């Protein structure tokens, strides 16, 4: 994704020359929106740092790889100026290559990074943000995240790897903003951070005062000089979890309640604004180090992978697209299976070894009652072997489990994939339609159905099936921006050629669907014939379209295409002034001549029944988009919704436009976006003016109207080229709004044989309603939710937990996708869905927990003899707990026990009246491991503070009693 303009802060130490300074004058707010919300215009954000580091890693990768066209790019052109994603991509692959997938990968990493400041399960976790002096647990958490990234990449789970990478980079960047590393005088990154088996160094203990009070906006000099003299690391406490001990520093800023407790003030360097960052004057050096550390981690990650292909897949640094097939394997499907093999082999023959070679292959077979398994690989030979091993099974009736297989393909295909479904049967599992539609919108995938209806062969019971049984496929294809192509046995191999036409530079220029099924056996033939009528359609071809293909299918007598100059060509001509045409049954394909005339084209169709029109162009000018809501609080920004847009929320639309400039082709400016009806194309409301976030970046935003259309809508992006000509791009997918927000989040991986937890959050912004919640997983593991029914009032939220039991046989390195479905019960409405993918890891090697790492350091208070009034006396025990993975919680009888960082360990304080003289504390570390630490009150008659020698293990209780006996009590 592009980035805002830079104001350099001087050289970045120990980095290659190509690495640039962070853009913006000085931030560690989540994303570009934070600058406006916090009035911190000079701040560098997490988004800026992350995208800069990724772009520099990409530039270094391209510099080391052999150029695809035999010509070494002039990398020197990028020195000393801000990097732009499109420019870096075009320098290596050429100006015509589409950077859409690359930009999408950058967006995914940057949004995962920003989400750590927004998600309820992560935003207040001090370990994830290096707060509250939890520096060692935070360092251990970084190493765990690194392990997860490597595991996900090893399993080719690239979407999951990008999400975890974004979270890791957020925590890494926060170290330089939230700790006192910069204040200690360091101007290089920490050499031991994110290095296995290495320690951070000296950390201030619980008894070490770190700050003095500061009452002004700028807190210069509030860190005590003894820290620098002794080289002690510290970080600020935020809010009340954990509570700030006396003498410790606060994070600071207007949203930190701990800043008002002595010592007042704070030390964070998140922004250039004194309103939010008491150490704002050090924001620039902190941002430089955070960028340097992020870039170094990516460099080390690339080295650890030992193969650049996986690193390229991580960032989607390729103009190629994958192949995803969903294949009906019933007995009547011999020709279709053969056609799929032929097309796959043809694509690989033509593209193997070049930049357009597919980098991902997926195959999901189905029949009735079975579907799957998912065959997924990045090896072309392995994919061909799998495809060649598929043969038609016995049977020939319908319907089949098509949507179950399609749902699997959507879950396992990369975002923005095109999925091809081969079948000749209707769907038996039509109840999955809403979840499949939600996945299509969430993954932005195109689904094209190749349906064979051949009168020369029949399935059992076909004569009793409804003529409109394929309308479900028509609806799904229209929602996704794909097509339904009907053909027969004689033409399936030729029609399947549409698979080979798919490239990363394919963009949708126009699509229209009249009615439902329009194939050989659809309504157009089985229903009563209507009188032929001429219908006109218009679409715009702009100066950035290099070629186009028009397909018309269905019950049409003839059609005529006319370009902006008035030149026309009919469907009867196989070759003409506009291009070349071919017909396969009811499927017409007209390929336009290169560089078609710019302007308004007209297609006139003599319609006799149902039909469809699809116009696809080749262009590097394209766009990505997502919906977001403003998030206020300590880290303001724009929070990307994982769900569909929600009616009643103050929504923003964020767009990343690719291909705005190209050598010799001038520039394009995007001006507005409009919402249109997906069926008629009619505009829904006024055009929404776009605001460019930073000049030349291709990043735009606009506010959406509060009342979104209920029947779905498509986005149409409009702008102008350098000659003043109109430029237009419709989004291929249909978007539908929902009535409430549904989000899932999880901060950790899963382990075989253990129960994992996923947090859910529901917000109902409008009228009261009752919701029913249902949860499932892929693979199908035991899963349940804490609240299967919710009653929510207006503007009310609810939270809960999904419990997922991972069997001991689950292979480490595998992924689990959890789906939460929420159905409005009263009043009834459309279902909403949320999806999250989790990684299954090996249990990490940990020390033997047979002896709890607990050391009772002191017991204070007195308790009288048994039978005396116990509620009038109290006792307190203090423990130090060692655990390199960090302590998540300490509990006694289900009640939280206060604990805080104490140098290399944590300190916990347990207090009780003398009615309870013994307790067992349950300690849980951040990996979910549990162990127990017993404590006991002083014996009757013991007075004052009793300092105990260290003790270990369950036998310590007896040792403690003997100790008191030895005192003579």
Coordinates of C-alpha atoms in Angstrom, one line a residue, residues 214-220 222 251-255 259 265-268 272-281:
X214 CA 5.7 16.0 35.9
X215 CA 2.7 18.3 35.8
X216 CA 3.2 19.9 32.3
X217 CA 2.3 18.7 28.8
X218 CA 6.0 17.9 28.1
X219 CA 7.7 15.6 30.6
X220 CA 11.3 16.1 29.9
X222 CA 10.9 12.9 34.6
X251 CA 2.4 5.7 30.0
X252 CA 0.8 9.2 30.0
X253 CA -1.5 11.1 27.8
X254 CA -5.1 12.2 28.2
X255 CA -6.6 8.7 28.2
X259 CA -1.0 9.6 34.9
X265 CA 3.0 12.5 33.9
X266 CA 4.2 9.8 31.5
X267 CA 7.0 8.6 29.1
X268 CA 5.3 7.4 25.9
X272 CA 4.3 14.2 18.1
X273 CA 1.4 15.6 20.1
X274 CA 2.0 16.6 23.7
X275 CA -1.7 16.0 24.4
X276 CA -1.1 12.2 23.9
X277 CA 2.7 11.8 24.4
X278 CA 4.6 13.4 27.3
X279 CA 7.9 12.5 25.5
X280 CA 6.7 13.7 22.1
X281 CA 10.0 15.4 21.6

